[in-house]
């Protein structure tokens, strides 16, 4: 399979004029749909937008490569557009003029990833990009790609062409295998020659969350920069198809230094003691010479795996505030905790649903009144029991790397049990708050232990990881949790009692309004995450008040996209043509509890859109609490309505908040002349 096999003339637009980023996305999605590449156009578009919320897919040099991997696509495919006037796609160096949109199916295998990596590679050629921009027809655009592909990947293209002439599957496989074997032999000879000389002076690792675009473009940029300067350089790619071109122990030992251009975690312990530069994947694309200079000039910091010292070499986080670092550590723990909360919460909710259908009395046995419901509730309880230990474990690991994992996990488990030094009546589980304490205290305690062990003789270095760190770390977290844990347990119990009191005295409505409003302030930012983490953490209490909190939090996140979608439907003259066109997508995103769908609209007019969404969410959250709606699953949107307590009134609250948000938008936004 080649690049031209994924790109059809029907999916190419020459001389496009998108007004903005949203319009560019819409036009590229339309091209995919016209070419018959999609199962579900709106779902694919939503996946593209969700990816853009993580970070822009503009990579500089006039290139943007939006992409998504989703079952909304029929097959691996590309769509392309030239935009001579440029479109602001969020690139650091100005407008993007050449756009490729990648559609990758969830179950499409890995063959297309190799083809897509070819595209990322050849796009680094300035002359090639210029030719694409000068193309006057889709057919000419394809011919330029075909010619470049034949030039850059001649051996593989010739093998495929020869196989086509053979006209059989067996012949195809045989010829391609022969060429691959020849290519592997040449590569081995080249590597042997490098090893016989100075070896690879610089090694690099590239990775991005999707593992499609930035991973391979950063690899190509670094490789070309090294070749241009006569510096032997090898790049390991951590893409969707797995790790390719893996670095060996011998290569790492012989290298002058390592460049890690990654937006996700990569295997770091192997680089212990080596000079290392850690940056974002985009920096690998845009600043390859500068990164190489840091290694060559001896400006890179030395990485020490036992310190968890990723920060020491990471340019992109060197200037971060303490608050930002704490937030990132917290999110690392929450991201690993959520699958346990979601699955466990849904199983428990199903148990209550089954008992409700079976007519089981809502007493102390509700949820276990039938064998089936009892099974669901038991399994859900098992999942819930891991929630706090997993949260603490991955917070601690984020702080102290691998040595922090066991410390955090044990500390989190002690929080669920309420362990003390054996004092009578002191075993008060500290729950979610205790898990936070265990994660942060354990992680930083582990860093302190590693610091104390720096002066140990080298002869004892081998037993640090397997004996000293676990032993000292376990002792430290045991003392911390037994000493401080009971006080956290008291706070946790007090919070539970306070929530119950608020609910019984009609003050819970105010709490529901505040939490729901926070979900709409920054739509995925710190306020949103703070409210969401609080809601999911309260689920562990297992009280009606805690379930009402989660219901208010989710409804607060659903309102903004729905309010905007309603406004673009019923008050069209407040929005641009592109905003109206993209509005219906927000119905889907809002009902799916994807608040980020409202971000493009909020960004274009924050002073009017954000207050409208906050008020609408607050109204919905207050009504949800007033109606006594409960939610045990921390996600799912409309798809978990069957397991929501008071589902009908929950939908009423959602509709009311969305309409209020829509009306506020109509009042605050001015009518447009166009």
XYZ file of C-alpha atoms in Angstrom, residues 109 194 226 477 586:
5
model
C -4.227 -2.936 11.558
C 28.496 3.210 12.101
C 21.920 15.093 11.687
C 4.480 5.846 53.870
C -22.445 20.095 19.685
